[in-house]
């Protein structure tokens, strides 16, 4: 069936990014198609539905300028495959997987289907190895582990890109002699943002161990649907066939979801919340669940998806459904940003659900868990007291409250705030944590075990 | 049968339409395309058969073959279920990983019950016995905790002609029965269509509590053996942890855990942890009573839709042996979404939020398969299935259809609150909005088996918590100083109940499980403190001193008192009395 050349001029309809081709034969679901224009240029498409002799094709580069009379569609008898090679490291690709730097063509070692296969849950290994990002609010309070998926929930105008770049730059591993790579998937971000990442990766040499996929804001939105899948296929190749620890940064998931909504609307599907399709959860999970570790394999895939919450609203379907799939979230807070604090991580609602598995003696340090809980509790108490003072006036505060307010101010200034190029070790983060706890009398440190207080509490302040 | 083989007409995601399957029935299983993907007929319109496929349909197209199997989606039931991990259509994930590698390969199949494992069958019935559906013919020691009854399948009956001890795999013949329609063999395996409830002689109202070792649940919102509960909450509020805690510590004899459209790593967590955790009653590893069904979010949605039925059928099968079974489904919202997706592809008229109009009846039908029953079989043994379903409402909005239809059928509601989770108060079960309709059963049970003051203590504690909520509003407006001294004491008692009784850390070895006896002592201790400070205040002690007693430290650590040291509670109580007496003199 795959042998006959199947080229058709029978385009019946063009609606948004979709094209209906009639009188086809032997076409299968998910099959790739080349859409040839009269001027010789070619666009890529994929079969979304096939019914008898009719095939509905989604055109990746968009349908602009297509005329039913002029184009030819050729079905390729294969699904979305992408050629893989370690030579992809250090290279930049567009949303269709074509190199857009000036480097040579990639000679693929093998072809892989971009939709991947589901990891058998039985074959998974539990993520439990600490990744040091050099950012105190993550390493000490919301620890990232290899194989985790931990998104940044941000808003427009907030410095999530800088934070993501900082993580990519600094995410070293504690063990030496291991291979590390970054796969960067940019969906619908601006030219300036993309340039920022590329320049930053170049400057720090990180580009040598990175693969970049870039779809800009004015590139075809439909490419955003396959771009993360290409990026993750590359990550799987590097992680599970080349033994690398791969960090995947996906930005901006909001643009991805909008592209999905566009396709869904063009197909006249029953919309779910805010017009997003009802299968948004399942679709997102086929991206996020591609993070992880596999028993018997040395590599791992860790994901940092970045998304901008419309109106900073955490209950919007995109952050909401993301939160239901990922293993925690790092929330970027506008008010901290306005105070000039970088990185403006909202410590209290942020959470890494896998943190407990990656910290403690032998992984980070014995007192890590206690210090984390104590800093968290003290900051929460300080913030509460600060709010109380706003409602009832300063005079309503007890001496203890005032102490905690002072603590939380210092915490924001010295612990949360750090330089964009400041790469703190976990020991440094712990040291700063203890310095701050030193502001509080020992008897208020109820979450820290006595032996740790004895050992680490600052001797004199 | 006519039309055993038809062909594909249409493919749209997981939905395939085929023609030429004349004679096929609703919910019959078919194999689709050259790869032989698993699918199930879910709609018949003239010569068009709509099939939901349990695997990715890429590469399937019109003209490819569709082959009928003549059988509805069924599970294999027999020794070897325990300790297994299956996908939504009972494919054994461990065997698939061994034979096909770390990714799930389409069209692959292995028998659900491992044919290389052998079992020792010990007869219970004898030659010449007349037996009917449900009667136990013999037993197999399936795991350290489970004796597996080999039963006459429902609907069959006759006289035992041959039976004897035998060792072999599940296909081994263990008995021959002569029935009205001829003689038939009994092996150690039965098949059952998952969408049909397994019959019971009669349903009976639940009469026993299922203890969970979770203080807020056992004390305030208990669940009965054979009961139903739901756990709704926004993401990160602790649904999965509650489900895992129950799978670990509930005193059910069999646990079926269905990971329905959730994370792969959470299943791995269970797989890695359960073999090392010991059942508090027997001291045996928890895995020895556990069956896992894992259809993670990235696995095909149709198989997700089937997974809860696969799970409940296995649960009912163990119930039929006379066991108390607990089934956890995390999350029923993902199951409902799978129904919605398939319904959308069928172009059915959508109901609320795009869910099919039959959402309510499907959810009710699922929970109705829970219950306490008199099993079929001559000995009138009793068994039960309890269902605990997590619900994941979008944006935490409880007015959405899945929550609302679930609430109409379940008897226990553990409402998770993101504000509590946010403040790291776990389990984040809201004590003001949650409820249990099994409270009476639990009160009667515990008043007689634990302490006569169980139910009065519980009511007092809940009243304190409710009063606290009222006072809290006042405090927010005018500050704590506006409260009377008595109210300040009540606020203190409520705080201690919340922080030192309700709060329970699932990840602390000493805190993760609390027996009913210890739960009683602990709450009793806190109420005792409250009584004593009230007396102290009346006798002239200062408020400040009463609120800052050193013994509070001991109360807050009391939850960590080892189960075998109840005397420690009396010591603390004595300390309370003494330190307050010291304030007055
Ligand atoms: N009883 C508990 N003790 C300690 N920590 C808890 C407890 N319950 C929940 N947590 C914390 O809350 C986190 C989230 O819990 P969980 O994974 O159960 O949420 P969920 O409601 O299932 O979320 P989702 O809908 O995203 O699956 C856990 O990783 C853990 O850190
Ligand atoms: Mg969960």
JSON list of N, CA, C and O in Angstrom, two decimals, chain B residues 207-245:
[
{"chain": "B", "resi": 207, "resn": "UNK", "atom": "N", "xyz": [-22.17, -2.67, 58.15]},
{"chain": "B", "resi": 207, "resn": "UNK", "atom": "CA", "xyz": [-22.31, -2.66, 59.61]},
{"chain": "B", "resi": 207, "resn": "UNK", "atom": "C", "xyz": [-20.98, -2.50, 60.32]},
{"chain": "B", "resi": 207, "resn": "UNK", "atom": "O", "xyz": [-20.95, -2.39, 61.55]},
{"chain": "B", "resi": 208, "resn": "UNK", "atom": "N", "xyz": [-19.88, -2.49, 59.58]},
{"chain": "B", "resi": 208, "resn": "UNK", "atom": "CA", "xyz": [-18.57, -2.43, 60.23]},
{"chain": "B", "resi": 208, "resn": "UNK", "atom": "C", "xyz": [-17.79, -1.25, 59.71]},
{"chain": "B", "resi": 208, "resn": "UNK", "atom": "O", "xyz": [-17.82, -0.95, 58.52]},
{"chain": "B", "resi": 209, "resn": "UNK", "atom": "N", "xyz": [-17.04, -0.61, 60.60]},
{"chain": "B", "resi": 209, "resn": "UNK", "atom": "CA", "xyz": [-16.19, 0.48, 60.11]},
{"chain": "B", "resi": 209, "resn": "UNK", "atom": "C", "xyz": [-14.93, -0.10, 59.51]},
{"chain": "B", "resi": 209, "resn": "UNK", "atom": "O", "xyz": [-14.44, -1.14, 59.92]},
{"chain": "B", "resi": 210, "resn": "UNK", "atom": "N", "xyz": [-14.41, 0.63, 58.53]},
{"chain": "B", "resi": 210, "resn": "UNK", "atom": "CA", "xyz": [-13.10, 0.30, 58.01]},
{"chain": "B", "resi": 210, "resn": "UNK", "atom": "C", "xyz": [-12.14, 1.29, 58.67]},
{"chain": "B", "resi": 210, "resn": "UNK", "atom": "O", "xyz": [-12.26, 2.49, 58.47]},
{"chain": "B", "resi": 211, "resn": "UNK", "atom": "N", "xyz": [-11.24, 0.78, 59.48]},
{"chain": "B", "resi": 211, "resn": "UNK", "atom": "CA", "xyz": [-10.32, 1.72, 60.12]},
{"chain": "B", "resi": 211, "resn": "UNK", "atom": "C", "xyz": [-9.16, 1.98, 59.17]},
{"chain": "B", "resi": 211, "resn": "UNK", "atom": "O", "xyz": [-8.75, 1.12, 58.40]},
{"chain": "B", "resi": 212, "resn": "UNK", "atom": "N", "xyz": [-8.66, 3.21, 59.23]},
{"chain": "B", "resi": 212, "resn": "UNK", "atom": "CA", "xyz": [-7.66, 3.63, 58.26]},
{"chain": "B", "resi": 212, "resn": "UNK", "atom": "C", "xyz": [-6.36, 4.10, 58.92]},
{"chain": "B", "resi": 212, "resn": "UNK", "atom": "O", "xyz": [-5.39, 4.36, 58.24]},
{"chain": "B", "resi": 213, "resn": "UNK", "atom": "N", "xyz": [-6.41, 4.28, 60.24]},
{"chain": "B", "resi": 213, "resn": "UNK", "atom": "CA", "xyz": [-5.22, 4.80, 60.92]},
{"chain": "B", "resi": 213, "resn": "UNK", "atom": "C", "xyz": [-5.01, 6.28, 60.70]},
{"chain": "B", "resi": 213, "resn": "UNK", "atom": "O", "xyz": [-4.05, 6.86, 61.16]},
{"chain": "B", "resi": 214, "resn": "UNK", "atom": "N", "xyz": [-5.95, 6.90, 59.97]},
{"chain": "B", "resi": 214, "resn": "UNK", "atom": "CA", "xyz": [-5.87, 8.34, 59.72]},
{"chain": "B", "resi": 214, "resn": "UNK", "atom": "C", "xyz": [-6.83, 8.99, 60.71]},
{"chain": "B", "resi": 214, "resn": "UNK", "atom": "O", "xyz": [-8.03, 8.74, 60.70]},
{"chain": "B", "resi": 215, "resn": "UNK", "atom": "N", "xyz": [-6.29, 9.85, 61.57]},
{"chain": "B", "resi": 215, "resn": "UNK", "atom": "CA", "xyz": [-7.08, 10.32, 62.71]},
{"chain": "B", "resi": 215, "resn": "UNK", "atom": "C", "xyz": [-8.32, 11.08, 62.31]},
{"chain": "B", "resi": 215, "resn": "UNK", "atom": "O", "xyz": [-9.42, 10.82, 62.84]},
{"chain": "B", "resi": 216, "resn": "UNK", "atom": "N", "xyz": [-8.19, 12.01, 61.37]},
{"chain": "B", "resi": 216, "resn": "UNK", "atom": "CA", "xyz": [-9.38, 12.81, 61.03]},
{"chain": "B", "resi": 216, "resn": "UNK", "atom": "C", "xyz": [-10.45, 11.92, 60.41]},
{"chain": "B", "resi": 216, "resn": "UNK", "atom": "O", "xyz": [-11.65, 12.13, 60.62]},
{"chain": "B", "resi": 217, "resn": "UNK", "atom": "N", "xyz": [-10.02, 10.89, 59.70]},
{"chain": "B", "resi": 217, "resn": "UNK", "atom": "CA", "xyz": [-11.00, 10.01, 59.06]},
{"chain": "B", "resi": 217, "resn": "UNK", "atom": "C", "xyz": [-11.67, 9.11, 60.08]},
{"chain": "B", "resi": 217, "resn": "UNK", "atom": "O", "xyz": [-12.89, 9.08, 60.22]},
{"chain": "B", "resi": 218, "resn": "UNK", "atom": "N", "xyz": [-10.88, 8.37, 60.83]},
{"chain": "B", "resi": 218, "resn": "UNK", "atom": "CA", "xyz": [-11.47, 7.41, 61.77]},
{"chain": "B", "resi": 218, "resn": "UNK", "atom": "C", "xyz": [-12.32, 8.09, 62.84]},
{"chain": "B", "resi": 218, "resn": "UNK", "atom": "O", "xyz": [-13.37, 7.60, 63.22]},
{"chain": "B", "resi": 219, "resn": "UNK", "atom": "N", "xyz": [-11.83, 9.22, 63.32]},
{"chain": "B", "resi": 219, "resn": "UNK", "atom": "CA", "xyz": [-12.55, 9.88, 64.42]},
{"chain": "B", "resi": 219, "resn": "UNK", "atom": "C", "xyz": [-13.75, 10.66, 63.92]},
{"chain": "B", "resi": 219, "resn": "UNK", "atom": "O", "xyz": [-14.84, 10.55, 64.47]},
{"chain": "B", "resi": 220, "resn": "UNK", "atom": "N", "xyz": [-13.56, 11.43, 62.85]},
{"chain": "B", "resi": 220, "resn": "UNK", "atom": "CA", "xyz": [-14.63, 12.37, 62.49]},
{"chain": "B", "resi": 220, "resn": "UNK", "atom": "C", "xyz": [-15.43, 12.00, 61.24]},
{"chain": "B", "resi": 220, "resn": "UNK", "atom": "O", "xyz": [-16.60, 12.30, 61.16]},
{"chain": "B", "resi": 221, "resn": "UNK", "atom": "N", "xyz": [-14.76, 11.38, 60.28]},
{"chain": "B", "resi": 221, "resn": "UNK", "atom": "CA", "xyz": [-15.48, 11.09, 59.03]},
{"chain": "B", "resi": 221, "resn": "UNK", "atom": "C", "xyz": [-15.21, 9.66, 58.57]},
{"chain": "B", "resi": 221, "resn": "UNK", "atom": "O", "xyz": [-14.61, 9.42, 57.53]},
{"chain": "B", "resi": 222, "resn": "UNK", "atom": "N", "xyz": [-15.68, 8.69, 59.36]},
{"chain": "B", "resi": 222, "resn": "UNK", "atom": "CA", "xyz": [-15.31, 7.29, 59.11]},
{"chain": "B", "resi": 222, "resn": "UNK", "atom": "C", "xyz": [-15.99, 6.72, 57.88]},
{"chain": "B", "resi": 222, "resn": "UNK", "atom": "O", "xyz": [-17.03, 7.19, 57.44]},
{"chain": "B", "resi": 223, "resn": "UNK", "atom": "N", "xyz": [-15.37, 5.68, 57.35]},
{"chain": "B", "resi": 223, "resn": "UNK", "atom": "CA", "xyz": [-15.96, 4.98, 56.22]},
{"chain": "B", "resi": 223, "resn": "UNK", "atom": "C", "xyz": [-16.23, 3.54, 56.66]},
{"chain": "B", "resi": 223, "resn": "UNK", "atom": "O", "xyz": [-15.50, 2.98, 57.49]},
{"chain": "B", "resi": 224, "resn": "UNK", "atom": "N", "xyz": [-17.31, 2.96, 56.11]},
{"chain": "B", "resi": 224, "resn": "UNK", "atom": "CA", "xyz": [-17.68, 1.60, 56.48]},
{"chain": "B", "resi": 224, "resn": "UNK", "atom": "C", "xyz": [-17.12, 0.62, 55.47]},
{"chain": "B", "resi": 224, "resn": "UNK", "atom": "O", "xyz": [-16.86, 0.98, 54.32]},
{"chain": "B", "resi": 225, "resn": "UNK", "atom": "N", "xyz": [-16.97, -0.63, 55.90]},
{"chain": "B", "resi": 225, "resn": "UNK", "atom": "CA", "xyz": [-16.61, -1.67, 54.94]},
{"chain": "B", "resi": 225, "resn": "UNK", "atom": "C", "xyz": [-17.81, -1.89, 54.03]},
{"chain": "B", "resi": 225, "resn": "UNK", "atom": "O", "xyz": [-18.91, -2.18, 54.50]},
{"chain": "B", "resi": 226, "resn": "UNK", "atom": "N", "xyz": [-17.60, -1.71, 52.74]},
{"chain": "B", "resi": 226, "resn": "UNK", "atom": "CA", "xyz": [-18.72, -1.76, 51.81]},
{"chain": "B", "resi": 226, "resn": "UNK", "atom": "C", "xyz": [-19.27, -0.38, 51.51]},
{"chain": "B", "resi": 226, "resn": "UNK", "atom": "O", "xyz": [-20.26, -0.24, 50.81]},
{"chain": "B", "resi": 227, "resn": "UNK", "atom": "N", "xyz": [-18.64, 0.65, 52.04]},
{"chain": "B", "resi": 227, "resn": "UNK", "atom": "CA", "xyz": [-19.11, 2.01, 51.84]},
{"chain": "B", "resi": 227, "resn": "UNK", "atom": "C", "xyz": [-18.44, 2.70, 50.67]},
{"chain": "B", "resi": 227, "resn": "UNK", "atom": "O", "xyz": [-17.57, 2.15, 50.01]},
{"chain": "B", "resi": 228, "resn": "UNK", "atom": "N", "xyz": [-18.90, 3.93, 50.40]},
{"chain": "B", "resi": 228, "resn": "UNK", "atom": "CA", "xyz": [-18.33, 4.71, 49.31]},
{"chain": "B", "resi": 228, "resn": "UNK", "atom": "C", "xyz": [-17.91, 6.08, 49.82]},
{"chain": "B", "resi": 228, "resn": "UNK", "atom": "O", "xyz": [-18.60, 6.67, 50.66]},
{"chain": "B", "resi": 229, "resn": "UNK", "atom": "N", "xyz": [-16.79, 6.56, 49.32]},
{"chain": "B", "resi": 229, "resn": "UNK", "atom": "CA", "xyz": [-16.31, 7.87, 49.74]},
{"chain": "B", "resi": 229, "resn": "UNK", "atom": "C", "xyz": [-15.72, 8.58, 48.54]},
{"chain": "B", "resi": 229, "resn": "UNK", "atom": "O", "xyz": [-15.26, 7.94, 47.60]},
{"chain": "B", "resi": 230, "resn": "UNK", "atom": "N", "xyz": [-15.77, 9.92, 48.57]},
{"chain": "B", "resi": 230, "resn": "UNK", "atom": "CA", "xyz": [-15.06, 10.66, 47.52]},
{"chain": "B", "resi": 230, "resn": "UNK", "atom": "C", "xyz": [-14.15, 11.70, 48.15]},
{"chain": "B", "resi": 230, "resn": "UNK", "atom": "O", "xyz": [-14.39, 12.19, 49.24]},
{"chain": "B", "resi": 231, "resn": "UNK", "atom": "N", "xyz": [-13.06, 11.95, 47.45]},
{"chain": "B", "resi": 231, "resn": "UNK", "atom": "CA", "xyz": [-12.05, 12.91, 47.91]},
{"chain": "B", "resi": 231, "resn": "UNK", "atom": "C", "xyz": [-11.84, 13.94, 46.82]},
{"chain": "B", "resi": 231, "resn": "UNK", "atom": "O", "xyz": [-10.99, 13.77, 45.96]},
{"chain": "B", "resi": 232, "resn": "UNK", "atom": "N", "xyz": [-12.65, 15.01, 46.80]},
{"chain": "B", "resi": 232, "resn": "UNK", "atom": "CA", "xyz": [-12.41, 16.04, 45.80]},
{"chain": "B", "resi": 232, "resn": "UNK", "atom": "C", "xyz": [-11.41, 17.08, 46.32]},
{"chain": "B", "resi": 232, "resn": "UNK", "atom": "O", "xyz": [-11.35, 17.34, 47.52]},
{"chain": "B", "resi": 233, "resn": "UNK", "atom": "N", "xyz": [-10.67, 17.65, 45.41]},
{"chain": "B", "resi": 233, "resn": "UNK", "atom": "CA", "xyz": [-9.75, 18.71, 45.80]},
{"chain": "B", "resi": 233, "resn": "UNK", "atom": "C", "xyz": [-8.95, 19.19, 44.62]},
{"chain": "B", "resi": 233, "resn": "UNK", "atom": "O", "xyz": [-8.72, 18.43, 43.69]},
{"chain": "B", "resi": 234, "resn": "UNK", "atom": "N", "xyz": [-8.52, 20.46, 44.66]},
{"chain": "B", "resi": 234, "resn": "UNK", "atom": "CA", "xyz": [-7.70, 21.00, 43.58]},
{"chain": "B", "resi": 234, "resn": "UNK", "atom": "C", "xyz": [-6.33, 20.33, 43.53]},
{"chain": "B", "resi": 234, "resn": "UNK", "atom": "O", "xyz": [-6.00, 19.56, 44.44]},
{"chain": "B", "resi": 235, "resn": "UNK", "atom": "N", "xyz": [-5.55, 20.62, 42.53]},
{"chain": "B", "resi": 235, "resn": "UNK", "atom": "CA", "xyz": [-4.26, 19.94, 42.43]},
{"chain": "B", "resi": 235, "resn": "UNK", "atom": "C", "xyz": [-3.36, 20.27, 43.62]},
{"chain": "B", "resi": 235, "resn": "UNK", "atom": "O", "xyz": [-3.42, 21.36, 44.15]},
{"chain": "B", "resi": 236, "resn": "UNK", "atom": "N", "xyz": [-2.63, 19.26, 44.06]},
{"chain": "B", "resi": 236, "resn": "UNK", "atom": "CA", "xyz": [-1.71, 19.46, 45.16]},
{"chain": "B", "resi": 236, "resn": "UNK", "atom": "C", "xyz": [-2.35, 19.51, 46.53]},
{"chain": "B", "resi": 236, "resn": "UNK", "atom": "O", "xyz": [-1.70, 19.81, 47.52]},
{"chain": "B", "resi": 237, "resn": "UNK", "atom": "N", "xyz": [-3.64, 19.21, 46.63]},
{"chain": "B", "resi": 237, "resn": "UNK", "atom": "CA", "xyz": [-4.29, 19.31, 47.94]},
{"chain": "B", "resi": 237, "resn": "UNK", "atom": "C", "xyz": [-4.17, 18.01, 48.73]},
{"chain": "B", "resi": 237, "resn": "UNK", "atom": "O", "xyz": [-4.50, 17.97, 49.90]},
{"chain": "B", "resi": 238, "resn": "UNK", "atom": "N", "xyz": [-3.70, 16.95, 48.10]},
{"chain": "B", "resi": 238, "resn": "UNK", "atom": "CA", "xyz": [-3.44, 15.73, 48.86]},
{"chain": "B", "resi": 238, "resn": "UNK", "atom": "C", "xyz": [-4.35, 14.55, 48.56]},
{"chain": "B", "resi": 238, "resn": "UNK", "atom": "O", "xyz": [-4.44, 13.63, 49.37]},
{"chain": "B", "resi": 239, "resn": "UNK", "atom": "N", "xyz": [-5.00, 14.53, 47.42]},
{"chain": "B", "resi": 239, "resn": "UNK", "atom": "CA", "xyz": [-5.88, 13.40, 47.07]},
{"chain": "B", "resi": 239, "resn": "UNK", "atom": "C", "xyz": [-5.10, 12.10, 46.98]},
{"chain": "B", "resi": 239, "resn": "UNK", "atom": "O", "xyz": [-5.49, 11.08, 47.56]},
{"chain": "B", "resi": 240, "resn": "UNK", "atom": "N", "xyz": [-4.00, 12.16, 46.27]},
{"chain": "B", "resi": 240, "resn": "UNK", "atom": "CA", "xyz": [-3.24, 10.94, 46.05]},
{"chain": "B", "resi": 240, "resn": "UNK", "atom": "C", "xyz": [-2.64, 10.42, 47.36]},
{"chain": "B", "resi": 240, "resn": "UNK", "atom": "O", "xyz": [-2.63, 9.22, 47.62]},
{"chain": "B", "resi": 241, "resn": "UNK", "atom": "N", "xyz": [-2.17, 11.35, 48.19]},
{"chain": "B", "resi": 241, "resn": "UNK", "atom": "CA", "xyz": [-1.60, 10.92, 49.47]},
{"chain": "B", "resi": 241, "resn": "UNK", "atom": "C", "xyz": [-2.68, 10.25, 50.32]},
{"chain": "B", "resi": 241, "resn": "UNK", "atom": "O", "xyz": [-2.45, 9.20, 50.92]},
{"chain": "B", "resi": 242, "resn": "UNK", "atom": "N", "xyz": [-3.89, 10.81, 50.35]},
{"chain": "B", "resi": 242, "resn": "UNK", "atom": "CA", "xyz": [-4.98, 10.18, 51.10]},
{"chain": "B", "resi": 242, "resn": "UNK", "atom": "C", "xyz": [-5.24, 8.77, 50.55]},
{"chain": "B", "resi": 242, "resn": "UNK", "atom": "O", "xyz": [-5.35, 7.80, 51.30]},
{"chain": "B", "resi": 243, "resn": "UNK", "atom": "N", "xyz": [-5.29, 8.65, 49.24]},
{"chain": "B", "resi": 243, "resn": "UNK", "atom": "CA", "xyz": [-5.55, 7.34, 48.63]},
{"chain": "B", "resi": 243, "resn": "UNK", "atom": "C", "xyz": [-4.43, 6.35, 48.96]},
{"chain": "B", "resi": 243, "resn": "UNK", "atom": "O", "xyz": [-4.68, 5.19, 49.29]},
{"chain": "B", "resi": 244, "resn": "UNK", "atom": "N", "xyz": [-3.18, 6.82, 48.87]},
{"chain": "B", "resi": 244, "resn": "UNK", "atom": "CA", "xyz": [-2.06, 5.94, 49.21]},
{"chain": "B", "resi": 244, "resn": "UNK", "atom": "C", "xyz": [-2.12, 5.53, 50.68]},
{"chain": "B", "resi": 244, "resn": "UNK", "atom": "O", "xyz": [-1.86, 4.38, 51.03]},
{"chain": "B", "resi": 245, "resn": "UNK", "atom": "N", "xyz": [-2.45, 6.49, 51.55]},
{"chain": "B", "resi": 245, "resn": "UNK", "atom": "CA", "xyz": [-2.52, 6.18, 52.98]},
{"chain": "B", "resi": 245, "resn": "UNK", "atom": "C", "xyz": [-3.56, 5.10, 53.25]},
{"chain": "B", "resi": 245, "resn": "UNK", "atom": "O", "xyz": [-3.35, 4.20, 54.05]}
]
